[in-house]
């Protein structure tokens, strides 16, 4: 069914169709309408789930961790400082290998306070052991939420579904809401390998020792390092798993085919812009303008940020002259995190160093600073030459000093 | 990860019972030694007070007369000695139980 709704409602519809059984969330702008919508669905009986009100984001994720440990499909959502307040539990959920799904409605983090969009919140959680997927529009939000549950339960690693605050969360767009008979076929009920059982008490995620240890039967149990290695391995397994899930999704719903990256006019492009989220669709307008002037430009959107599909990204970029990375977040004191990751991917996967593309990193849109199309156009165009690609420093768009 | 055995191995998973993390008695640097003559039943000829049994965080003290301590798992925390109302439990340095303990181990 085609509807015109907000991005937050697209996410809520996805969670409802996924038949999540436990929702625990604390309201924070711009995520609030998503959790409000879920509480409405539950209150009206449209959705068979427990909505657990909590006093903080830390508790929200703690409730989801407990719920998932008992075998329930659980969901939460947050933004910015709320996500940071969860940070300790975010690491915990990954180490505990619980298949949670969380929407991160991207917003800049304080200080100073901002409620507006950038990507610093989710990028700062890059190394927590969660899978991170970025959606570019409302259709991708609802579709990605559905895929995220399947992916999380397949590899037993929690998934963040990230989408831009306001730009997507509060804008209205037409999108398809799949029929529940199809979503039930795509996403069967969660069948946990293990869940807490009062008849057989167990203690989960107890203190480990630096070395392996015998359990009560005398069998050797993994130590911290083995458990963490297996998390890394499962993260890497998520790459082929996501490909299969995307294929399955396409066979049921007829949409998909770009699970990791989404290139636009990249095939013959000499200069390729790269970004996360809705900005990459904004950049398509600029690519069209540059193509109109005879410049071979393209834009590539990164959907799967962790695990980082390094080989796929390197292959997609290795034949162009310049890669121009537009980021709404950065690792302060160095450069955008995506830029570092792409440089590392190209270093490893392009043998001939002289053939490696040059890289430029633009920082823009922090704290919701307006990103005007003509700013993108000027920045992109000025980079489309060997001279334009020179220099290591990050370039900032839209600063007003 | 779909099978239970793997899942329970891929996280830190403990069941109730002696010996999770192995024979933790080897962690001990001081051994609680109970003198039954000083213990409550010895003095009053009544059932033991079981304060040591109640306080032991590892559950390695029996509820018998006199209480017995399982040195295979006792970590030597000393709570029993601290709590014993008749001071029947003394913490004795483990080195004195080593063979040839009278010799200087540094030599």
Tab-separated table of C-alpha atoms in Angstrom:
chain	number	residue	atom	x	y	z
A	1	UNK	CA	0.000	0.000	0.000
A	2	UNK	CA	1.357	3.405	-0.978
A	3	UNK	CA	1.224	6.015	1.777
A	4	UNK	CA	2.548	9.520	2.274
A	5	UNK	CA	4.058	9.665	5.732
A	6	UNK	CA	7.097	10.861	7.694
A	7	UNK	CA	10.366	8.960	7.999
A	8	UNK	CA	9.674	8.273	11.664
A	9	UNK	CA	6.345	6.679	10.748
A	10	UNK	CA	8.104	4.633	8.054
A	11	UNK	CA	10.381	3.263	10.791
A	12	UNK	CA	7.453	2.627	13.157
A	13	UNK	CA	5.557	0.770	10.418
A	14	UNK	CA	8.648	-1.354	9.795
A	15	UNK	CA	8.891	-2.252	13.490
A	16	UNK	CA	5.185	-3.079	13.611
A	17	UNK	CA	5.446	-5.303	10.543
A	18	UNK	CA	8.523	-6.963	12.058
A	19	UNK	CA	6.318	-7.919	15.024
A	20	UNK	CA	8.769	-6.717	17.647
A	21	UNK	CA	7.500	-7.888	21.039
A	22	UNK	CA	9.223	-5.453	23.376
A	23	UNK	CA	9.740	-1.731	22.828
A	24	UNK	CA	11.615	0.324	25.407
A	25	UNK	CA	12.560	3.847	24.492
A	26	UNK	CA	13.027	7.311	25.938
A	27	UNK	CA	11.851	10.253	23.867
A	28	UNK	CA	14.462	12.558	22.346
A	29	UNK	CA	14.188	14.921	19.402
A	30	UNK	CA	14.048	14.038	16.493
A	31	UNK	CA	13.314	10.380	17.366
A	32	UNK	CA	10.239	11.131	19.538
A	33	UNK	CA	7.474	10.705	16.905
A	34	UNK	CA	8.782	7.212	16.124
A	35	UNK	CA	8.376	5.935	19.689
A	36	UNK	CA	5.112	7.850	20.103
A	37	UNK	CA	3.770	6.071	17.045
A	38	UNK	CA	4.831	2.673	18.386
A	39	UNK	CA	3.159	3.373	21.744
A	40	UNK	CA	-0.009	4.316	19.833
A	41	UNK	CA	0.045	1.042	17.874
A	42	UNK	CA	0.455	-0.936	21.090
A	43	UNK	CA	-2.162	1.027	23.037
A	44	UNK	CA	-4.737	0.611	20.261
A	45	UNK	CA	-4.071	-3.125	19.998
A	46	UNK	CA	-2.750	-2.839	16.424
A	47	UNK	CA	0.571	-4.197	17.628
A	48	UNK	CA	1.000	-7.080	20.073
A	49	UNK	CA	3.959	-5.899	22.110
A	50	UNK	CA	4.956	-4.651	25.519
A	51	UNK	CA	5.853	-0.952	25.634
A	52	UNK	CA	8.100	-0.416	28.643
A	53	UNK	CA	8.459	3.236	29.656
A	54	UNK	CA	11.864	3.985	31.104
A	55	UNK	CA	13.578	6.923	32.782
A	56	UNK	CA	16.603	7.076	30.471
A	57	UNK	CA	18.174	5.770	27.296
A	58	UNK	CA	20.595	3.675	29.337
A	59	UNK	CA	17.598	1.901	30.868
A	60	UNK	CA	15.873	1.653	27.488
A	61	UNK	CA	18.710	-0.400	26.073
A	62	UNK	CA	19.119	-2.340	29.330
A	63	UNK	CA	15.439	-3.359	29.088
A	64	UNK	CA	15.928	-4.435	25.467
A	65	UNK	CA	19.018	-6.455	26.448
A	66	UNK	CA	17.027	-8.235	29.160
A	67	UNK	CA	14.069	-8.795	26.808
A	68	UNK	CA	16.279	-10.231	24.076
A	69	UNK	CA	17.980	-12.499	26.640
A	70	UNK	CA	14.581	-14.067	27.299
A	71	UNK	CA	14.108	-14.636	23.572
A	72	UNK	CA	11.930	-11.637	22.654
A	73	UNK	CA	12.376	-9.561	19.502
A	74	UNK	CA	13.153	-6.129	20.932
A	75	UNK	CA	13.513	-2.630	19.509
A	76	UNK	CA	14.593	0.791	20.682
A	77	UNK	CA	15.372	4.116	19.061
A	78	UNK	CA	17.217	7.258	20.005
A	79	UNK	CA	19.254	10.235	18.816
A	80	UNK	CA	22.371	12.204	19.704
A	81	UNK	CA	23.008	12.540	23.454
A	82	UNK	CA	20.487	9.798	24.159
A	83	UNK	CA	22.610	7.429	22.057
A	84	UNK	CA	25.718	8.540	23.911
A	85	UNK	CA	23.985	7.941	27.231
A	86	UNK	CA	23.412	4.327	26.070
A	87	UNK	CA	27.057	3.887	25.138
A	88	UNK	CA	27.982	1.423	27.896
A	89	UNK	CA	24.949	-0.752	27.110
A	90	UNK	CA	25.638	-0.473	23.368
A	91	UNK	CA	28.957	-2.263	23.842
A	92	UNK	CA	27.197	-4.712	26.172
A	93	UNK	CA	24.492	-5.673	23.670
A	94	UNK	CA	27.130	-6.472	21.039
A	95	UNK	CA	29.328	-8.514	23.391
A	96	UNK	CA	26.225	-10.352	24.648
A	97	UNK	CA	25.406	-11.166	21.001
A	98	UNK	CA	21.783	-10.035	21.202
A	99	UNK	CA	19.947	-9.411	17.922
A	100	UNK	CA	18.508	-5.996	18.800
A	101	UNK	CA	17.515	-3.397	16.268
A	102	UNK	CA	17.806	0.286	17.091
A	103	UNK	CA	16.917	3.260	14.931
A	104	UNK	CA	19.322	6.152	15.308
A	105	UNK	CA	17.633	9.310	14.055
A	106	UNK	CA	20.801	11.234	13.345
A	107	UNK	CA	21.361	14.479	15.230
A	108	UNK	CA	24.435	16.474	16.233
A	109	UNK	CA	25.754	16.042	19.774
A	110	UNK	CA	26.332	18.702	22.438
A	111	UNK	CA	28.064	20.795	23.560
A	112	UNK	CA	26.757	23.216	22.475
A	113	UNK	CA	23.205	21.885	22.319
A	114	UNK	CA	21.842	21.261	18.866
A	115	UNK	CA	18.712	19.349	17.952
A	116	UNK	CA	19.502	19.447	14.246
A	117	UNK	CA	20.936	16.871	11.927
A	118	UNK	CA	24.461	15.632	11.430
A	119	UNK	CA	26.062	12.166	11.743
A	120	UNK	CA	28.339	12.596	14.747
A	121	UNK	CA	26.089	10.543	17.023
A	122	UNK	CA	26.108	7.237	15.158
A	123	UNK	CA	29.629	7.686	13.763
A	124	UNK	CA	30.896	8.001	17.344
A	125	UNK	CA	29.443	4.499	17.991
A	126	UNK	CA	31.335	2.992	15.053
A	127	UNK	CA	33.582	0.773	17.166
A	128	UNK	CA	30.970	-0.741	19.480
A	129	UNK	CA	30.489	-3.966	17.503
A	130	UNK	CA	27.054	-3.025	16.109
A	131	UNK	CA	26.199	-3.326	12.456
A	132	UNK	CA	25.424	0.133	11.033
A	133	UNK	CA	23.115	0.672	8.062
A	134	UNK	CA	22.275	4.121	6.659
A	135	UNK	CA	19.001	4.808	4.836
A	136	UNK	CA	18.612	7.553	2.236
A	137	UNK	CA	14.830	7.877	1.999
A	138	UNK	CA	11.591	6.682	3.567
A	139	UNK	CA	11.310	3.524	1.486
A	140	UNK	CA	14.799	2.544	2.547
A	141	UNK	CA	13.934	3.229	6.205
A	142	UNK	CA	11.002	0.786	6.315
A	143	UNK	CA	12.795	-1.783	4.151
A	144	UNK	CA	16.021	-1.542	6.145
A	145	UNK	CA	14.214	-1.993	9.481
A	146	UNK	CA	12.726	-5.260	8.188
A	147	UNK	CA	16.071	-6.478	6.827
A	148	UNK	CA	17.843	-5.409	10.015
A	149	UNK	CA	15.893	-7.831	12.223
A	150	UNK	CA	16.653	-10.719	9.900
A	151	UNK	CA	20.324	-9.772	9.678
A	152	UNK	CA	20.688	-9.317	13.445
A	153	UNK	CA	19.089	-12.704	14.116
A	154	UNK	CA	21.152	-14.395	11.405
A	155	UNK	CA	24.578	-13.338	12.705
A	156	UNK	CA	23.554	-12.529	16.308
A	157	UNK	CA	24.929	-9.006	16.186
A	158	UNK	CA	22.752	-5.963	16.948
A	159	UNK	CA	21.972	-3.503	14.157
A	160	UNK	CA	21.620	0.287	14.076
A	161	UNK	CA	19.408	1.659	11.326
A	162	UNK	CA	20.505	5.277	10.909
A	163	UNK	CA	18.559	7.991	9.121
A	164	UNK	CA	18.773	11.760	9.033
A	165	UNK	CA	16.902	13.729	11.672
A	166	UNK	CA	14.354	16.182	10.209
A	167	UNK	CA	15.575	15.721	6.622
A	168	UNK	CA	14.016	12.254	6.694
A	169	UNK	CA	12.434	11.849	10.136
A	170	UNK	CA	10.051	14.799	9.827
A	171	UNK	CA	9.557	15.157	6.083
A	172	UNK	CA	6.729	13.398	4.256
A	173	UNK	CA	7.325	11.200	1.265
A	174	UNK	CA	5.383	8.532	-0.587
A	175	UNK	CA	6.510	4.982	0.073
A	176	UNK	CA	5.215	1.443	-0.134
A	177	UNK	CA	4.091	-0.290	3.062
A	178	UNK	CA	4.313	-3.996	2.323
A	179	UNK	CA	1.466	-6.316	3.204
A	180	UNK	CA	1.934	-8.188	6.491
A	181	UNK	CA	1.422	-11.540	4.751
A	182	UNK	CA	4.563	-10.769	2.743
A	183	UNK	CA	6.578	-9.395	5.651
A	184	UNK	CA	5.666	-12.459	7.733
A	185	UNK	CA	6.988	-14.612	4.914
A	186	UNK	CA	10.180	-12.579	4.708
A	187	UNK	CA	10.734	-12.340	8.465
A	188	UNK	CA	9.588	-15.397	10.432
A	189	UNK	CA	9.167	-15.180	14.228
A	190	UNK	CA	12.432	-14.951	16.123
A	191	UNK	CA	13.577	-18.403	17.123
A	192	UNK	CA	16.385	-17.867	19.606
A	193	UNK	CA	19.146	-20.443	19.895
A	194	UNK	CA	19.099	-19.872	23.622
A	195	UNK	CA	16.887	-17.938	26.000
A	196	UNK	CA	16.887	-17.584	29.759
A	197	UNK	CA	14.839	-20.282	31.441
A	198	UNK	CA	13.967	-20.139	35.173
A	199	UNK	CA	14.051	-23.935	35.240
A	200	UNK	CA	17.700	-23.885	34.223
A	201	UNK	CA	19.244	-20.836	35.840
A	202	UNK	CA	22.313	-19.422	34.156
A	203	UNK	CA	24.437	-16.359	34.492
A	204	UNK	CA	25.071	-14.584	31.198
A	205	UNK	CA	28.147	-12.501	30.432
A	206	UNK	CA	29.822	-13.059	33.766
A	207	UNK	CA	33.354	-11.937	34.398
A	208	UNK	CA	35.888	-13.610	32.147
A	209	UNK	CA	39.533	-14.167	32.909
A	210	UNK	CA	42.414	-13.159	30.669
A	211	UNK	CA	42.745	-16.860	29.800
A	212	UNK	CA	40.199	-19.524	28.867
A	213	UNK	CA	38.547	-21.262	31.829
A	214	UNK	CA	36.917	-24.624	32.550
A	215	UNK	CA	33.144	-24.561	33.071
A	216	UNK	CA	31.329	-26.654	35.691
A	217	UNK	CA	31.683	-29.782	33.544
A	218	UNK	CA	35.372	-29.165	33.099
A	219	UNK	CA	34.959	-28.214	29.411
A	220	UNK	CA	37.045	-25.229	28.364
A	221	UNK	CA	34.993	-22.056	27.945
A	222	UNK	CA	36.137	-19.103	25.856
A	223	UNK	CA	37.919	-16.216	27.500
A	224	UNK	CA	37.281	-12.557	26.744
A	225	UNK	CA	39.569	-12.522	23.731
A	226	UNK	CA	37.943	-15.546	22.029
A	227	UNK	CA	34.483	-14.060	22.601
A	228	UNK	CA	35.571	-10.727	21.120
A	229	UNK	CA	37.301	-12.412	18.160
A	230	UNK	CA	34.069	-14.278	17.396
A	231	UNK	CA	32.154	-10.971	17.459
A	232	UNK	CA	34.572	-9.589	14.858
A	233	UNK	CA	34.201	-12.740	12.764
A	234	UNK	CA	30.410	-12.567	12.899
A	235	UNK	CA	30.571	-8.905	11.881
A	236	UNK	CA	32.515	-9.939	8.772
A	237	UNK	CA	29.985	-12.739	8.166
A	238	UNK	CA	27.298	-10.053	8.121
A	239	UNK	CA	28.542	-8.893	4.686
A	240	UNK	CA	27.588	-12.080	2.779
A	241	UNK	CA	24.559	-12.514	5.075
A	242	UNK	CA	23.248	-9.054	4.131
A	243	UNK	CA	23.703	-9.846	0.437
A	244	UNK	CA	21.546	-12.971	0.786
A	245	UNK	CA	18.929	-11.108	2.824
A	246	UNK	CA	18.794	-8.349	0.214
A	247	UNK	CA	18.293	-10.949	-2.532
A	248	UNK	CA	15.543	-12.588	-0.525
A	249	UNK	CA	13.953	-9.196	0.072
A	250	UNK	CA	14.052	-8.457	-3.654
A	251	UNK	CA	12.433	-11.799	-4.450
A	252	UNK	CA	9.523	-11.062	-2.083
A	253	UNK	CA	9.065	-7.298	-2.530
A	254	UNK	CA	10.769	-6.529	-5.840
A	255	UNK	CA	13.069	-3.915	-4.326
A	256	UNK	CA	16.782	-4.116	-3.553
A	257	UNK	CA	19.994	-4.932	-5.342
A	258	UNK	CA	22.257	-2.422	-3.557
A	259	UNK	CA	22.835	-3.776	-0.068
A	260	UNK	CA	26.249	-2.222	0.533
A	261	UNK	CA	26.662	0.797	-1.711
A	262	UNK	CA	24.388	2.620	-4.117
A	263	UNK	CA	26.258	4.132	-7.059
A	264	UNK	CA	24.747	6.804	-9.300
A	265	UNK	CA	26.437	7.426	-12.678
A	266	UNK	CA	29.660	5.938	-11.298
A	267	UNK	CA	30.497	3.506	-14.098
A	268	UNK	CA	32.483	5.909	-16.278
A	269	UNK	CA	32.938	8.603	-13.629
A	270	UNK	CA	36.318	10.289	-13.191
A	271	UNK	CA	35.258	12.028	-9.995
A	272	UNK	CA	33.025	10.267	-7.490
A	273	UNK	CA	31.410	11.862	-4.464
A	274	UNK	CA	30.770	9.591	-1.467
A	275	UNK	CA	28.470	10.170	1.478
A	276	UNK	CA	26.081	8.604	3.972
A	277	UNK	CA	22.325	9.065	4.130
A	278	UNK	CA	20.077	11.564	2.399
A	279	UNK	CA	23.004	13.810	1.414
A	280	UNK	CA	23.964	11.283	-1.265
A	281	UNK	CA	20.592	11.811	-2.965
A	282	UNK	CA	21.063	15.577	-2.718
A	283	UNK	CA	24.410	15.103	-4.456
A	284	UNK	CA	22.670	13.431	-7.419
A	285	UNK	CA	21.338	16.852	-8.403
A	286	UNK	CA	24.896	18.169	-8.408
A	287	UNK	CA	26.130	15.191	-10.437
A	288	UNK	CA	23.411	15.938	-13.026
A	289	UNK	CA	24.552	19.575	-13.185
A	290	UNK	CA	28.203	18.567	-13.636
A	291	UNK	CA	27.312	15.951	-16.251
A	292	UNK	CA	25.472	18.715	-18.085
A	293	UNK	CA	28.783	20.569	-18.277
A	294	UNK	CA	30.590	17.497	-19.590
A	295	UNK	CA	32.278	16.585	-16.302
A	296	UNK	CA	32.255	12.856	-15.682
A	297	UNK	CA	30.906	12.942	-12.135
A	298	UNK	CA	29.131	10.315	-10.052
A	299	UNK	CA	28.003	9.783	-6.490
A	300	UNK	CA	28.171	6.706	-4.306
A	301	UNK	CA	26.122	6.223	-1.191
A	302	UNK	CA	27.416	3.915	1.534
A	303	UNK	CA	24.556	1.903	3.087
A	304	UNK	CA	26.584	-0.573	5.152
A	305	UNK	CA	29.134	1.328	7.221
A	306	UNK	CA	29.973	-1.397	9.766
A	307	UNK	CA	31.092	-4.020	8.928
A	308	UNK	CA	32.901	-1.894	6.343
A	309	UNK	CA	32.609	-3.499	2.889
A	310	UNK	CA	36.161	-2.390	2.077
A	311	UNK	CA	36.764	-4.557	-0.955
A	312	UNK	CA	33.456	-3.638	-2.578
A	313	UNK	CA	34.034	0.071	-1.980
A	314	UNK	CA	37.628	-0.073	-3.202
A	315	UNK	CA	36.572	-1.869	-6.385
A	316	UNK	CA	33.862	0.706	-7.019
A	317	UNK	CA	36.302	3.614	-6.611
A	318	UNK	CA	39.610	2.232	-7.871
A	319	UNK	CA	39.197	3.315	-11.499
A	320	UNK	CA	38.267	6.976	-10.898
A	321	UNK	CA	40.693	9.891	-10.616
A	322	UNK	CA	39.306	11.543	-7.544
A	323	UNK	CA	37.090	10.590	-4.615
A	324	UNK	CA	35.332	13.491	-2.911
A	325	UNK	CA	33.936	12.514	0.473
A	326	UNK	CA	31.217	14.687	1.983
A	327	UNK	CA	30.793	14.080	5.709
A	328	UNK	CA	28.503	15.379	8.423
A	329	UNK	CA	30.835	14.133	11.177
A	330	UNK	CA	34.539	13.942	11.854
A	331	UNK	CA	37.197	12.489	14.073
A	332	UNK	CA	38.321	15.739	15.668
A	333	UNK	CA	41.967	16.436	15.093
A	334	UNK	CA	42.162	14.320	11.950
A	335	UNK	CA	39.446	13.941	9.322
A	336	UNK	CA	36.061	12.378	8.642
A	337	UNK	CA	35.871	8.753	9.763
A	338	UNK	CA	34.474	7.628	6.397
A	339	UNK	CA	37.440	9.300	4.670
A	340	UNK	CA	39.931	7.378	6.825
A	341	UNK	CA	38.046	4.158	6.142
A	342	UNK	CA	37.958	4.707	2.379
A	343	UNK	CA	41.660	5.613	2.276
A	344	UNK	CA	42.435	2.423	4.158
A	345	UNK	CA	40.264	0.356	1.797
A	346	UNK	CA	41.966	1.817	-1.285
A	347	UNK	CA	45.440	1.289	0.193
A	348	UNK	CA	44.726	-2.375	0.745
A	349	UNK	CA	42.780	-3.181	-2.394
A	350	UNK	CA	44.586	-1.224	-5.123
A	351	UNK	CA	47.958	-2.777	-5.886
A	352	UNK	CA	49.367	-0.013	-8.083
A	353	UNK	CA	49.834	3.028	-5.872
A	354	UNK	CA	50.165	5.411	-8.846
A	355	UNK	CA	46.693	4.357	-10.010
A	356	UNK	CA	45.079	5.106	-6.671
A	357	UNK	CA	42.551	7.926	-6.821
A	358	UNK	CA	43.211	11.173	-4.976
A	359	UNK	CA	40.968	11.905	-2.029
A	360	UNK	CA	39.386	15.102	-0.758
A	361	UNK	CA	37.325	15.366	2.427
A	362	UNK	CA	34.628	17.994	2.865
A	363	UNK	CA	33.010	18.575	6.263
A	364	UNK	CA	29.566	20.147	6.105
A	365	UNK	CA	26.139	20.432	7.636
A	366	UNK	CA	27.258	20.100	11.265
A	367	UNK	CA	24.454	20.864	13.720
A	368	UNK	CA	22.007	21.272	10.854
A	369	UNK	CA	23.955	24.014	9.022
A	370	UNK	CA	22.093	24.358	5.750
A	371	UNK	CA	23.597	22.480	2.832
A	372	UNK	CA	22.757	24.521	-0.230
A	373	UNK	CA	22.919	22.831	-3.617
A	374	UNK	CA	25.126	25.624	-4.960
A	375	UNK	CA	27.601	25.019	-2.102
A	376	UNK	CA	27.782	21.346	-3.035
A	377	UNK	CA	28.111	22.253	-6.697
A	378	UNK	CA	30.970	24.718	-6.077
A	379	UNK	CA	32.810	22.291	-3.792
A	380	UNK	CA	32.341	19.312	-6.107
A	381	UNK	CA	33.238	21.231	-9.269
A	382	UNK	CA	36.334	22.847	-7.759
A	383	UNK	CA	37.592	19.353	-6.871
A	384	UNK	CA	37.197	17.907	-10.369
A	385	UNK	CA	40.777	18.490	-11.530
A	386	UNK	CA	44.248	17.282	-10.442
A	387	UNK	CA	44.886	20.709	-8.844
A	388	UNK	CA	41.494	20.649	-7.176
A	389	UNK	CA	42.358	17.362	-5.485
A	390	UNK	CA	45.571	18.688	-3.909
A	391	UNK	CA	45.919	19.116	-0.158
A	392	UNK	CA	45.424	16.898	2.855
A	393	UNK	CA	43.417	19.234	5.072
A	394	UNK	CA	39.684	18.791	5.563
A	395	UNK	CA	37.727	21.426	3.655
A	396	UNK	CA	34.778	22.992	5.437
A	397	UNK	CA	31.669	24.026	3.534
A	398	UNK	CA	29.330	26.734	4.793
A	399	UNK	CA	31.419	28.256	7.602
A	400	UNK	CA	30.453	31.887	8.231
A	401	UNK	CA	33.304	33.768	9.888
B	1	UNK	CA	25.296	-18.947	15.748
B	2	UNK	CA	21.888	-20.506	15.261
B	3	UNK	CA	22.634	-23.495	17.428
B	4	UNK	CA	22.402	-23.292	21.168
B	5	UNK	CA	25.716	-24.902	21.980
B	6	UNK	CA	27.566	-22.339	19.894
B	7	UNK	CA	25.611	-19.434	21.314
B	8	UNK	CA	26.376	-20.453	24.890
B	9	UNK	CA	30.054	-20.710	23.966
B	10	UNK	CA	30.176	-17.465	22.032
B	11	UNK	CA	29.177	-15.444	25.083
B	12	UNK	CA	30.359	-15.780	28.662
B	13	UNK	CA	27.851	-18.288	30.043
B	14	UNK	CA	27.901	-19.764	33.542
B	15	UNK	CA	25.680	-22.312	35.217
B	16	UNK	CA	25.227	-22.737	38.939
B	17	UNK	CA	27.524	-25.423	40.334
B	18	UNK	CA	30.974	-25.946	41.705
B	19	UNK	CA	33.903	-25.366	39.460
B	20	UNK	CA	32.901	-22.613	37.063
B	21	UNK	CA	36.264	-21.017	36.287
B	22	UNK	CA	38.016	-24.195	37.510
B	23	UNK	CA	39.463	-25.036	40.897
B	24	UNK	CA	39.546	-21.566	42.316
B	25	UNK	CA	41.259	-22.767	45.511
B	26	UNK	CA	44.514	-22.055	43.702
B	27	UNK	CA	43.700	-18.330	43.870
B	28	UNK	CA	44.004	-18.392	47.689
B	29	UNK	CA	46.885	-16.723	49.493
B	30	UNK	CA	45.502	-17.325	53.014
B	31	UNK	CA	43.592	-20.398	54.193
B	32	UNK	CA	40.710	-20.215	56.685
B	33	UNK	CA	41.391	-22.844	59.358
B	34	UNK	CA	38.533	-23.700	61.708
B	35	UNK	CA	39.236	-24.830	65.251
B	36	UNK	CA	36.215	-27.013	66.303
B	37	UNK	CA	37.132	-26.529	69.979
B	38	UNK	CA	36.440	-22.809	69.705
B	39	UNK	CA	33.503	-23.103	67.269
B	40	UNK	CA	30.022	-22.516	68.746
B	41	UNK	CA	28.960	-26.217	69.054
B	42	UNK	CA	32.242	-27.078	70.691
B	43	UNK	CA	31.765	-24.504	73.412
B	44	UNK	CA	28.023	-24.775	74.017
B	45	UNK	CA	27.412	-28.263	72.708
B	46	UNK	CA	24.646	-26.790	70.546
B	47	UNK	CA	24.178	-26.745	66.778
B	48	UNK	CA	26.674	-24.503	65.006
B	49	UNK	CA	25.586	-20.916	64.432
B	50	UNK	CA	26.344	-21.301	60.688
B	51	UNK	CA	27.363	-17.672	60.323
B	52	UNK	CA	30.369	-18.853	58.249
B	53	UNK	CA	28.107	-20.959	55.999
B	54	UNK	CA	25.722	-18.026	55.601
B	55	UNK	CA	28.400	-15.456	54.790
B	56	UNK	CA	30.625	-17.503	52.477
B	57	UNK	CA	30.181	-15.836	49.046
B	58	UNK	CA	31.301	-18.975	47.235
B	59	UNK	CA	29.167	-21.504	49.110
B	60	UNK	CA	32.125	-23.689	49.991
B	61	UNK	CA	31.334	-24.157	53.731
B	62	UNK	CA	29.066	-27.043	54.727
B	63	UNK	CA	26.191	-26.762	57.182
B	64	UNK	CA	27.561	-29.572	59.342
B	65	UNK	CA	28.994	-29.909	62.813
B	66	UNK	CA	31.622	-28.717	62.655
B	67	UNK	CA	31.320	-26.815	59.349
B	68	UNK	CA	33.793	-28.018	56.720
B	69	UNK	CA	35.521	-25.799	54.219
B	70	UNK	CA	36.130	-27.033	50.643
B	71	UNK	CA	39.678	-25.881	49.947
B	72	UNK	CA	39.447	-26.885	46.262
B	73	UNK	CA	37.227	-23.884	45.665
B	74	UNK	CA	37.715	-21.560	48.684
B	75	UNK	CA	39.347	-18.379	47.323
B	76	UNK	CA	40.531	-17.274	50.749
B	77	UNK	CA	38.543	-14.052	50.981
B	78	UNK	CA	38.504	-14.235	54.800
B	79	UNK	CA	34.878	-13.184	55.290
B	80	UNK	CA	34.166	-16.307	57.397
B	81	UNK	CA	37.052	-15.487	59.730
B	82	UNK	CA	35.892	-11.894	60.011
B	83	UNK	CA	32.281	-12.862	60.784
B	84	UNK	CA	32.833	-15.843	63.137
B	85	UNK	CA	31.419	-14.724	66.527
B	86	UNK	CA	33.770	-16.973	68.516
B	87	UNK	CA	36.877	-16.270	66.394
B	88	UNK	CA	37.180	-19.986	65.629
B	89	UNK	CA	38.477	-19.346	62.099
B	90	UNK	CA	42.015	-18.115	61.565
B	91	UNK	CA	43.479	-17.059	58.204
B	92	UNK	CA	46.783	-18.880	57.797
B	93	UNK	CA	49.269	-17.891	55.106
B	94	UNK	CA	49.215	-20.512	52.307
B	95	UNK	CA	53.000	-20.582	52.192
B	96	UNK	CA	53.028	-22.389	55.515
B	97	UNK	CA	51.218	-25.355	53.872
B	98	UNK	CA	53.806	-25.752	51.113
B	99	UNK	CA	56.206	-28.650	51.330
B	100	UNK	CA	59.438	-27.463	52.891
B	101	UNK	CA	57.670	-24.352	54.033
B	102	UNK	CA	60.277	-23.629	56.619
B	103	UNK	CA	62.762	-22.939	53.826
B	104	UNK	CA	62.996	-19.433	52.452
B	105	UNK	CA	61.193	-19.606	49.033
B	106	UNK	CA	63.460	-16.826	47.718
B	107	UNK	CA	66.553	-18.998	47.947
